[in-house]
Amino acid sequence: MPLAPQLLPALGLAALGGLLGWWPLAAWATRSLHAPPPRGIRAVVATSAALAATTFGALGWRFAGPEMDASGLVVLGALLVFAAAATVLATVDVLEHRLPNAVLGPAALAVAVLLGLAATLDGAGAGPGRARSAAIGAAVLFALFLAVALVSPRAMGMGDVKLAALVGGVLGWGGLASWAVGVVAMFLIGGLVAVVGLSLRRVPAGGAIPFGPAMLAGALLAVVAVPATLGP
Protein backbone atom coordinates (compact mmCIF):
# COMPACT_ATOMS: atom_id res chain seq x y z
CA MET A 1 0.00 0.00 0.00
CA PRO A 2 1.60 3.32 -1.03
CA LEU A 3 2.35 5.86 1.65
CA ALA A 4 0.31 9.05 1.73
CA PRO A 5 2.32 11.80 0.02
CA GLN A 6 1.97 13.96 3.11
CA LEU A 7 3.53 11.39 5.44
CA LEU A 8 7.20 12.01 4.77
CA PRO A 9 6.94 15.82 4.87
CA ALA A 10 4.89 15.57 8.06
CA LEU A 11 7.40 13.27 9.73
CA GLY A 12 10.31 15.39 8.54
CA LEU A 13 8.79 18.61 9.83
CA ALA A 14 7.74 16.93 13.08
CA ALA A 15 11.35 15.86 13.60
CA LEU A 16 12.55 19.37 12.76
CA GLY A 17 10.02 20.87 15.16
CA GLY A 18 11.09 18.51 17.93
CA LEU A 19 14.75 19.45 17.45
CA LEU A 20 13.99 23.17 17.37
CA GLY A 21 11.75 22.84 20.41
CA TRP A 22 14.38 20.84 22.28
CA TRP A 23 17.05 23.51 22.08
CA PRO A 24 16.63 26.95 20.48
CA LEU A 25 12.94 27.42 21.23
CA ALA A 26 13.21 26.06 24.77
CA ALA A 27 16.28 28.23 25.35
CA TRP A 28 14.44 31.27 23.99
CA ALA A 29 11.48 30.58 26.27
CA THR A 30 13.75 30.12 29.29
CA ARG A 31 15.64 33.35 28.59
CA SER A 32 12.32 35.17 28.26
CA LEU A 33 11.23 34.18 31.77
CA HIS A 34 11.69 36.59 34.65
CA ALA A 35 12.19 33.74 37.12
CA PRO A 36 13.43 30.14 36.88
CA PRO A 37 10.67 27.73 35.79
CA PRO A 38 9.05 26.12 38.86
CA ARG A 39 9.47 22.58 37.53
CA GLY A 40 12.94 23.10 36.13
CA ILE A 41 14.44 23.48 32.70
CA ARG A 42 13.68 19.88 31.70
CA ALA A 43 9.93 20.50 31.88
CA VAL A 44 10.29 23.54 29.61
CA VAL A 45 12.41 21.57 27.13
CA ALA A 46 9.98 18.64 27.05
CA THR A 47 6.95 20.90 26.63
CA SER A 48 8.63 22.99 23.94
CA ALA A 49 9.77 19.94 21.96
CA ALA A 50 6.32 18.32 22.13
CA LEU A 51 4.49 21.48 21.08
CA ALA A 52 6.83 22.25 18.19
CA ALA A 53 6.88 18.67 16.93
CA THR A 54 3.08 18.46 16.99
CA THR A 55 2.44 21.77 15.25
CA PHE A 56 5.21 21.36 12.66
CA GLY A 57 4.03 17.84 11.87
CA ALA A 58 0.40 18.94 11.51
CA LEU A 59 1.38 21.77 9.17
CA GLY A 60 3.53 19.40 7.13
CA TRP A 61 0.69 16.90 6.82
CA ARG A 62 -1.79 19.60 5.83
CA PHE A 63 0.25 21.64 3.37
CA ALA A 64 3.53 20.07 2.23
CA GLY A 65 3.52 18.02 -0.95
CA PRO A 66 4.84 17.77 -4.50
CA GLU A 67 2.12 20.07 -5.84
CA MET A 68 3.23 23.04 -3.69
CA ASP A 69 4.45 26.02 -5.71
CA ALA A 70 6.91 28.72 -4.64
CA SER A 71 4.21 30.90 -3.10
CA GLY A 72 2.76 28.00 -1.12
CA LEU A 73 6.23 27.07 0.11
CA VAL A 74 6.78 30.60 1.42
CA VAL A 75 3.38 30.57 3.14
CA LEU A 76 4.28 27.27 4.77
CA GLY A 77 7.47 28.93 5.97
CA ALA A 78 5.43 31.75 7.49
CA LEU A 79 3.18 29.25 9.25
CA LEU A 80 6.19 27.37 10.62
CA VAL A 81 7.61 30.64 11.96
CA PHE A 82 4.23 31.29 13.57
CA ALA A 83 4.20 27.79 15.09
CA ALA A 84 7.73 28.23 16.44
CA ALA A 85 6.84 31.56 18.02
CA ALA A 86 3.62 30.05 19.38
CA THR A 87 5.69 27.43 21.20
CA VAL A 88 7.75 30.09 22.97
CA LEU A 89 4.85 32.45 23.64
CA ALA A 90 2.57 29.74 25.03
CA THR A 91 5.31 28.45 27.32
CA VAL A 92 6.04 31.90 28.76
CA ASP A 93 2.37 32.83 29.07
CA VAL A 94 1.50 29.66 30.97
CA LEU A 95 4.37 30.17 33.40
CA GLU A 96 4.27 33.95 33.86
CA HIS A 97 1.00 35.21 32.31
CA ARG A 98 2.71 37.49 29.81
CA LEU A 99 3.62 37.56 26.13
CA PRO A 100 7.10 39.08 25.73
CA ASN A 101 7.56 41.73 23.05
CA ALA A 102 11.02 40.32 22.32
CA VAL A 103 9.32 37.20 20.94
CA LEU A 104 6.11 38.67 19.59
CA GLY A 105 7.71 41.52 17.64
CA PRO A 106 10.22 39.51 15.57
CA ALA A 107 7.63 36.80 14.93
CA ALA A 108 5.06 39.28 13.64
CA LEU A 109 7.65 40.96 11.42
CA ALA A 110 8.89 37.66 9.98
CA VAL A 111 5.37 36.39 9.28
CA ALA A 112 4.37 39.69 7.65
CA VAL A 113 7.46 39.70 5.41
CA LEU A 114 6.96 36.09 4.35
CA LEU A 115 3.27 36.53 3.60
CA GLY A 116 4.08 39.68 1.64
CA LEU A 117 6.65 37.73 -0.37
CA ALA A 118 4.13 34.95 -0.99
CA ALA A 119 1.60 37.49 -2.24
CA THR A 120 4.22 38.93 -4.60
CA LEU A 121 5.13 35.50 -5.95
CA ASP A 122 1.45 34.81 -6.59
CA GLY A 123 0.78 38.28 -7.97
CA ALA A 124 -1.26 36.98 -10.89
CA GLY A 125 -3.36 34.72 -8.67
CA ALA A 126 -4.94 34.96 -5.24
CA GLY A 127 -1.87 36.43 -3.52
CA PRO A 128 -2.82 40.13 -3.49
CA GLY A 129 -6.33 39.32 -2.31
CA ARG A 130 -5.00 37.12 0.47
CA ALA A 131 -2.60 39.86 1.54
CA ARG A 132 -5.49 42.32 1.84
CA SER A 133 -7.51 39.71 3.73
CA ALA A 134 -4.60 39.17 6.13
CA ALA A 135 -4.27 42.91 6.76
CA ILE A 136 -8.00 43.26 7.39
CA GLY A 137 -8.04 40.18 9.64
CA ALA A 138 -5.15 41.56 11.70
CA ALA A 139 -6.73 45.01 12.03
CA VAL A 140 -10.20 43.75 12.95
CA LEU A 141 -9.06 41.25 15.58
CA PHE A 142 -6.63 43.81 17.05
CA ALA A 143 -9.45 46.37 17.28
CA LEU A 144 -11.83 43.88 18.91
CA PHE A 145 -9.29 42.83 21.52
CA LEU A 146 -8.25 46.43 22.16
CA ALA A 147 -11.87 47.39 22.78
CA VAL A 148 -12.22 44.57 25.31
CA ALA A 149 -8.96 45.57 27.02
CA LEU A 150 -10.04 49.21 27.30
CA VAL A 151 -13.46 48.32 28.68
CA SER A 152 -12.22 45.57 31.03
CA PRO A 153 -8.43 45.60 31.54
CA ARG A 154 -8.64 42.63 33.91
CA ALA A 155 -10.29 40.50 31.23
CA MET A 156 -7.76 41.20 28.47
CA GLY A 157 -4.08 42.10 28.73
CA MET A 158 -2.21 44.24 26.23
CA GLY A 159 -0.06 41.24 25.35
CA ASP A 160 -3.19 39.49 24.13
CA VAL A 161 -4.13 42.60 22.16
CA LYS A 162 -0.77 42.66 20.37
CA LEU A 163 -0.92 38.92 19.76
CA ALA A 164 -4.37 39.41 18.22
CA ALA A 165 -2.81 41.35 15.34
CA LEU A 166 -0.45 38.47 14.52
CA VAL A 167 -3.12 35.81 14.94
CA GLY A 168 -5.66 37.81 12.95
CA GLY A 169 -3.22 38.23 10.08
CA VAL A 170 -2.40 34.54 9.90
CA LEU A 171 -6.08 33.61 10.01
CA GLY A 172 -7.06 36.36 7.59
CA TRP A 173 -4.69 35.02 4.94
CA GLY A 174 -6.97 32.00 4.69
CA GLY A 175 -10.11 34.09 4.24
CA LEU A 176 -13.23 34.70 6.28
CA ALA A 177 -13.87 31.02 7.08
CA SER A 178 -10.39 30.52 8.49
CA TRP A 179 -10.63 33.75 10.48
CA ALA A 180 -14.06 32.95 11.91
CA VAL A 181 -13.19 29.36 12.82
CA GLY A 182 -9.98 30.50 14.51
CA VAL A 183 -11.70 33.20 16.57
CA VAL A 184 -14.49 30.88 17.69
CA ALA A 185 -12.00 28.11 18.46
CA MET A 186 -9.79 30.32 20.62
CA PHE A 187 -12.71 31.38 22.81
CA LEU A 188 -14.04 27.82 23.07
CA ILE A 189 -10.60 26.54 24.05
CA GLY A 190 -10.13 29.38 26.52
CA GLY A 191 -13.53 28.72 28.07
CA LEU A 192 -12.87 24.99 28.31
CA VAL A 193 -9.53 25.59 30.00
CA ALA A 194 -11.19 27.94 32.49
CA VAL A 195 -13.95 25.45 33.32
CA VAL A 196 -11.50 22.57 33.76
CA GLY A 197 -9.14 24.70 35.82
CA LEU A 198 -11.92 25.81 38.14
CA SER A 199 -13.38 22.30 38.39
CA LEU A 200 -10.01 20.82 39.35
CA ARG A 201 -9.30 23.78 41.63
CA ARG A 202 -6.12 24.54 39.75
CA VAL A 203 -7.37 28.10 39.31
CA PRO A 204 -9.00 30.01 42.19
CA ALA A 205 -12.32 31.74 41.60
CA GLY A 206 -11.54 35.11 40.05
CA GLY A 207 -7.97 34.03 39.30
CA ALA A 208 -6.23 34.99 36.08
CA ILE A 209 -5.99 32.44 33.28
CA PRO A 210 -3.58 33.13 30.41
CA PHE A 211 -5.46 33.49 27.14
CA GLY A 212 -2.47 33.51 24.80
CA PRO A 213 -2.18 29.71 24.55
CA ALA A 214 -5.89 29.44 23.65
CA MET A 215 -5.48 32.12 20.97
CA LEU A 216 -2.51 30.32 19.46
CA ALA A 217 -4.14 26.89 19.67
CA GLY A 218 -7.34 28.14 18.06
CA ALA A 219 -5.40 29.80 15.26
CA LEU A 220 -3.29 26.74 14.51
CA LEU A 221 -6.36 24.51 14.62
CA ALA A 222 -8.10 26.71 12.04
CA VAL A 223 -5.01 26.90 9.84
CA VAL A 224 -4.80 23.12 9.71
CA ALA A 225 -8.55 22.40 9.57
CA VAL A 226 -9.85 24.97 7.09
CA PRO A 227 -8.96 23.91 3.52
CA ALA A 228 -8.92 27.43 2.07
CA THR A 229 -5.78 28.52 3.94
CA LEU A 230 -3.42 27.88 1.02
CA GLY A 231 -5.97 27.37 -1.70
CA PRO A 232 -6.67 29.65 -4.63
mmCIF file of C-alpha atoms in Angstrom:
data_model
loop_
_atom_site.group_PDB
_atom_site.id
_atom_site.type_symbol
_atom_site.label_atom_id
_atom_site.label_comp_id
_atom_site.label_asym_id
_atom_site.label_seq_id
_atom_site.Cartn_x
_atom_site.Cartn_y
_atom_site.Cartn_z
ATOM 1 C CA MET A 1 0.000 0.000 0.000
ATOM 2 C CA PRO A 2 1.596 3.323 -1.033
ATOM 3 C CA LEU A 3 2.349 5.857 1.654
ATOM 4 C CA ALA A 4 0.306 9.052 1.733
ATOM 5 C CA PRO A 5 2.320 11.795 0.016
ATOM 6 C CA GLN A 6 1.974 13.965 3.114
ATOM 7 C CA LEU A 7 3.528 11.385 5.435
ATOM 8 C CA LEU A 8 7.202 12.009 4.766
ATOM 9 C CA PRO A 9 6.938 15.822 4.869
ATOM 10 C CA ALA A 10 4.888 15.569 8.059
ATOM 11 C CA LEU A 11 7.405 13.265 9.725
ATOM 12 C CA GLY A 12 10.306 15.390 8.543
ATOM 13 C CA LEU A 13 8.789 18.606 9.829
ATOM 14 C CA ALA A 14 7.735 16.931 13.085
ATOM 15 C CA ALA A 15 11.353 15.862 13.601
ATOM 16 C CA LEU A 16 12.551 19.374 12.764
ATOM 17 C CA GLY A 17 10.025 20.867 15.163
ATOM 18 C CA GLY A 18 11.094 18.509 17.926
ATOM 19 C CA LEU A 19 14.747 19.450 17.446
ATOM 20 C CA LEU A 20 13.989 23.167 17.372
ATOM 21 C CA GLY A 21 11.749 22.841 20.408
ATOM 22 C CA TRP A 22 14.385 20.841 22.277
ATOM 23 C CA TRP A 23 17.054 23.505 22.076
ATOM 24 C CA PRO A 24 16.634 26.951 20.479
ATOM 25 C CA LEU A 25 12.939 27.420 21.231
ATOM 26 C CA ALA A 26 13.214 26.059 24.775
ATOM 27 C CA ALA A 27 16.277 28.229 25.352
ATOM 28 C CA TRP A 28 14.444 31.270 23.988
ATOM 29 C CA ALA A 29 11.484 30.584 26.268
ATOM 30 C CA THR A 30 13.751 30.120 29.289
ATOM 31 C CA ARG A 31 15.644 33.351 28.588
ATOM 32 C CA SER A 32 12.322 35.171 28.259
ATOM 33 C CA LEU A 33 11.232 34.177 31.769
ATOM 34 C CA HIS A 34 11.687 36.593 34.651
ATOM 35 C CA ALA A 35 12.191 33.737 37.117
ATOM 36 C CA PRO A 36 13.434 30.139 36.879
ATOM 37 C CA PRO A 37 10.671 27.733 35.792
ATOM 38 C CA PRO A 38 9.055 26.121 38.865
ATOM 39 C CA ARG A 39 9.466 22.583 37.526
ATOM 40 C CA GLY A 40 12.942 23.100 36.135
ATOM 41 C CA ILE A 41 14.438 23.477 32.695
ATOM 42 C CA ARG A 42 13.677 19.884 31.697
ATOM 43 C CA ALA A 43 9.934 20.502 31.878
ATOM 44 C CA VAL A 44 10.292 23.542 29.615
ATOM 45 C CA VAL A 45 12.407 21.574 27.135
ATOM 46 C CA ALA A 46 9.979 18.638 27.052
ATOM 47 C CA THR A 47 6.949 20.895 26.625
ATOM 48 C CA SER A 48 8.628 22.986 23.945
ATOM 49 C CA ALA A 49 9.773 19.945 21.965
ATOM 50 C CA ALA A 50 6.325 18.323 22.134
ATOM 51 C CA LEU A 51 4.486 21.482 21.076
ATOM 52 C CA ALA A 52 6.827 22.254 18.186
ATOM 53 C CA ALA A 53 6.883 18.667 16.929
ATOM 54 C CA THR A 54 3.083 18.460 16.986
ATOM 55 C CA THR A 55 2.445 21.771 15.249
ATOM 56 C CA PHE A 56 5.209 21.360 12.664
ATOM 57 C CA GLY A 57 4.026 17.839 11.868
ATOM 58 C CA ALA A 58 0.404 18.941 11.505
ATOM 59 C CA LEU A 59 1.385 21.772 9.168
ATOM 60 C CA GLY A 60 3.529 19.403 7.127
ATOM 61 C CA TRP A 61 0.689 16.903 6.820
ATOM 62 C CA ARG A 62 -1.790 19.599 5.830
ATOM 63 C CA PHE A 63 0.249 21.638 3.370
ATOM 64 C CA ALA A 64 3.526 20.069 2.226
ATOM 65 C CA GLY A 65 3.524 18.023 -0.949
ATOM 66 C CA PRO A 66 4.840 17.768 -4.499
ATOM 67 C CA GLU A 67 2.120 20.073 -5.844
ATOM 68 C CA MET A 68 3.234 23.036 -3.693
ATOM 69 C CA ASP A 69 4.453 26.018 -5.713
ATOM 70 C CA ALA A 70 6.907 28.723 -4.637
ATOM 71 C CA SER A 71 4.206 30.900 -3.100
ATOM 72 C CA GLY A 72 2.762 27.997 -1.120
ATOM 73 C CA LEU A 73 6.227 27.072 0.114
ATOM 74 C CA VAL A 74 6.778 30.600 1.423
ATOM 75 C CA VAL A 75 3.377 30.573 3.139
ATOM 76 C CA LEU A 76 4.277 27.269 4.767
ATOM 77 C CA GLY A 77 7.474 28.932 5.965
ATOM 78 C CA ALA A 78 5.427 31.751 7.488
ATOM 79 C CA LEU A 79 3.182 29.248 9.251
ATOM 80 C CA LEU A 80 6.194 27.369 10.622
ATOM 81 C CA VAL A 81 7.607 30.642 11.964
ATOM 82 C CA PHE A 82 4.227 31.290 13.569
ATOM 83 C CA ALA A 83 4.196 27.793 15.087
ATOM 84 C CA ALA A 84 7.732 28.229 16.440
ATOM 85 C CA ALA A 85 6.841 31.559 18.019
ATOM 86 C CA ALA A 86 3.622 30.051 19.381
ATOM 87 C CA THR A 87 5.688 27.430 21.200
ATOM 88 C CA VAL A 88 7.748 30.087 22.970
ATOM 89 C CA LEU A 89 4.854 32.452 23.637
ATOM 90 C CA ALA A 90 2.571 29.744 25.025
ATOM 91 C CA THR A 91 5.307 28.454 27.324
ATOM 92 C CA VAL A 92 6.040 31.896 28.762
ATOM 93 C CA ASP A 93 2.365 32.830 29.068
ATOM 94 C CA VAL A 94 1.496 29.660 30.971
ATOM 95 C CA LEU A 95 4.369 30.170 33.404
ATOM 96 C CA GLU A 96 4.266 33.950 33.862
ATOM 97 C CA HIS A 97 1.003 35.207 32.314
ATOM 98 C CA ARG A 98 2.705 37.494 29.810
ATOM 99 C CA LEU A 99 3.620 37.557 26.134
ATOM 100 C CA PRO A 100 7.099 39.080 25.727
ATOM 101 C CA ASN A 101 7.561 41.727 23.048
ATOM 102 C CA ALA A 102 11.024 40.317 22.321
ATOM 103 C CA VAL A 103 9.324 37.199 20.941
ATOM 104 C CA LEU A 104 6.107 38.667 19.588
ATOM 105 C CA GLY A 105 7.707 41.519 17.641
ATOM 106 C CA PRO A 106 10.224 39.505 15.571
ATOM 107 C CA ALA A 107 7.633 36.797 14.935
ATOM 108 C CA ALA A 108 5.060 39.285 13.644
ATOM 109 C CA LEU A 109 7.650 40.964 11.422
ATOM 110 C CA ALA A 110 8.887 37.662 9.977
ATOM 111 C CA VAL A 111 5.373 36.390 9.276
ATOM 112 C CA ALA A 112 4.372 39.685 7.647
ATOM 113 C CA VAL A 113 7.461 39.702 5.410
ATOM 114 C CA LEU A 114 6.963 36.087 4.352
ATOM 115 C CA LEU A 115 3.269 36.532 3.600
ATOM 116 C CA GLY A 116 4.081 39.676 1.639
ATOM 117 C CA LEU A 117 6.654 37.728 -0.366
ATOM 118 C CA ALA A 118 4.131 34.952 -0.988
ATOM 119 C CA ALA A 119 1.597 37.489 -2.241
ATOM 120 C CA THR A 120 4.216 38.932 -4.603
ATOM 121 C CA LEU A 121 5.131 35.503 -5.950
ATOM 122 C CA ASP A 122 1.451 34.813 -6.591
ATOM 123 C CA GLY A 123 0.782 38.280 -7.966
ATOM 124 C CA ALA A 124 -1.261 36.982 -10.887
ATOM 125 C CA GLY A 125 -3.355 34.721 -8.669
ATOM 126 C CA ALA A 126 -4.943 34.962 -5.245
ATOM 127 C CA GLY A 127 -1.866 36.428 -3.524
ATOM 128 C CA PRO A 128 -2.820 40.128 -3.487
ATOM 129 C CA GLY A 129 -6.331 39.319 -2.307
ATOM 130 C CA ARG A 130 -4.996 37.120 0.468
ATOM 131 C CA ALA A 131 -2.598 39.863 1.538
ATOM 132 C CA ARG A 132 -5.493 42.316 1.840
ATOM 133 C CA SER A 133 -7.506 39.710 3.732
ATOM 134 C CA ALA A 134 -4.598 39.174 6.131
ATOM 135 C CA ALA A 135 -4.271 42.912 6.761
ATOM 136 C CA ILE A 136 -8.000 43.256 7.390
ATOM 137 C CA GLY A 137 -8.036 40.182 9.635
ATOM 138 C CA ALA A 138 -5.153 41.563 11.696
ATOM 139 C CA ALA A 139 -6.734 45.009 12.031
ATOM 140 C CA VAL A 140 -10.203 43.746 12.951
ATOM 141 C CA LEU A 141 -9.055 41.251 15.580
ATOM 142 C CA PHE A 142 -6.632 43.806 17.047
ATOM 143 C CA ALA A 143 -9.446 46.367 17.280
ATOM 144 C CA LEU A 144 -11.826 43.879 18.912
ATOM 145 C CA PHE A 145 -9.294 42.826 21.523
ATOM 146 C CA LEU A 146 -8.246 46.429 22.157
ATOM 147 C CA ALA A 147 -11.868 47.387 22.779
ATOM 148 C CA VAL A 148 -12.223 44.574 25.312
ATOM 149 C CA ALA A 149 -8.960 45.566 27.019
ATOM 150 C CA LEU A 150 -10.041 49.208 27.296
ATOM 151 C CA VAL A 151 -13.465 48.319 28.680
ATOM 152 C CA SER A 152 -12.219 45.570 31.026
ATOM 153 C CA PRO A 153 -8.431 45.597 31.542
ATOM 154 C CA ARG A 154 -8.640 42.629 33.910
ATOM 155 C CA ALA A 155 -10.290 40.501 31.232
ATOM 156 C CA MET A 156 -7.760 41.196 28.470
ATOM 157 C CA GLY A 157 -4.083 42.100 28.730
ATOM 158 C CA MET A 158 -2.210 44.235 26.229
ATOM 159 C CA GLY A 159 -0.058 41.245 25.348
ATOM 160 C CA ASP A 160 -3.189 39.488 24.126
ATOM 161 C CA VAL A 161 -4.126 42.604 22.157
ATOM 162 C CA LYS A 162 -0.771 42.663 20.369
ATOM 163 C CA LEU A 163 -0.919 38.916 19.762
ATOM 164 C CA ALA A 164 -4.371 39.407 18.216
ATOM 165 C CA ALA A 165 -2.810 41.347 15.340
ATOM 166 C CA LEU A 166 -0.448 38.466 14.524
ATOM 167 C CA VAL A 167 -3.124 35.806 14.936
ATOM 168 C CA GLY A 168 -5.662 37.814 12.951
ATOM 169 C CA GLY A 169 -3.223 38.233 10.082
ATOM 170 C CA VAL A 170 -2.399 34.539 9.904
ATOM 171 C CA LEU A 171 -6.078 33.612 10.006
ATOM 172 C CA GLY A 172 -7.061 36.358 7.592
ATOM 173 C CA TRP A 173 -4.686 35.017 4.944
ATOM 174 C CA GLY A 174 -6.973 31.997 4.692
ATOM 175 C CA GLY A 175 -10.108 34.086 4.242
ATOM 176 C CA LEU A 176 -13.231 34.700 6.282
ATOM 177 C CA ALA A 177 -13.868 31.022 7.076
ATOM 178 C CA SER A 178 -10.385 30.523 8.491
ATOM 179 C CA TRP A 179 -10.630 33.754 10.482
ATOM 180 C CA ALA A 180 -14.060 32.953 11.908
ATOM 181 C CA VAL A 181 -13.189 29.361 12.822
ATOM 182 C CA GLY A 182 -9.985 30.499 14.508
ATOM 183 C CA VAL A 183 -11.696 33.195 16.574
ATOM 184 C CA VAL A 184 -14.493 30.881 17.685
ATOM 185 C CA ALA A 185 -12.000 28.111 18.457
ATOM 186 C CA MET A 186 -9.795 30.316 20.623
ATOM 187 C CA PHE A 187 -12.713 31.381 22.806
ATOM 188 C CA LEU A 188 -14.040 27.823 23.066
ATOM 189 C CA ILE A 189 -10.598 26.541 24.052
ATOM 190 C CA GLY A 190 -10.131 29.383 26.517
ATOM 191 C CA GLY A 191 -13.529 28.718 28.068
ATOM 192 C CA LEU A 192 -12.869 24.988 28.311
ATOM 193 C CA VAL A 193 -9.525 25.593 30.002
ATOM 194 C CA ALA A 194 -11.188 27.936 32.490
ATOM 195 C CA VAL A 195 -13.949 25.446 33.319
ATOM 196 C CA VAL A 196 -11.502 22.567 33.755
ATOM 197 C CA GLY A 197 -9.137 24.699 35.823
ATOM 198 C CA LEU A 198 -11.916 25.814 38.142
ATOM 199 C CA SER A 199 -13.375 22.297 38.392
ATOM 200 C CA LEU A 200 -10.012 20.817 39.347
ATOM 201 C CA ARG A 201 -9.300 23.784 41.630
ATOM 202 C CA ARG A 202 -6.116 24.535 39.747
ATOM 203 C CA VAL A 203 -7.368 28.099 39.315
ATOM 204 C CA PRO A 204 -9.000 30.010 42.194
ATOM 205 C CA ALA A 205 -12.319 31.743 41.596
ATOM 206 C CA GLY A 206 -11.535 35.108 40.053
ATOM 207 C CA GLY A 207 -7.969 34.027 39.300
ATOM 208 C CA ALA A 208 -6.226 34.987 36.083
ATOM 209 C CA ILE A 209 -5.993 32.439 33.278
ATOM 210 C CA PRO A 210 -3.578 33.130 30.411
ATOM 211 C CA PHE A 211 -5.463 33.493 27.142
ATOM 212 C CA GLY A 212 -2.469 33.512 24.804
ATOM 213 C CA PRO A 213 -2.184 29.709 24.545
ATOM 214 C CA ALA A 214 -5.885 29.437 23.654
ATOM 215 C CA MET A 215 -5.483 32.119 20.974
ATOM 216 C CA LEU A 216 -2.514 30.316 19.459
ATOM 217 C CA ALA A 217 -4.136 26.885 19.669
ATOM 218 C CA GLY A 218 -7.335 28.139 18.057
ATOM 219 C CA ALA A 219 -5.397 29.800 15.256
ATOM 220 C CA LEU A 220 -3.285 26.736 14.510
ATOM 221 C CA LEU A 221 -6.364 24.512 14.616
ATOM 222 C CA ALA A 222 -8.101 26.706 12.044
ATOM 223 C CA VAL A 223 -5.011 26.900 9.840
ATOM 224 C CA VAL A 224 -4.803 23.116 9.714
ATOM 225 C CA ALA A 225 -8.548 22.396 9.568
ATOM 226 C CA VAL A 226 -9.852 24.970 7.088
ATOM 227 C CA PRO A 227 -8.964 23.910 3.516
ATOM 228 C CA ALA A 228 -8.921 27.428 2.073
ATOM 229 C CA THR A 229 -5.784 28.517 3.936
ATOM 230 C CA LEU A 230 -3.424 27.881 1.016
ATOM 231 C CA GLY A 231 -5.975 27.369 -1.700
ATOM 232 C CA PRO A 232 -6.673 29.655 -4.632
#
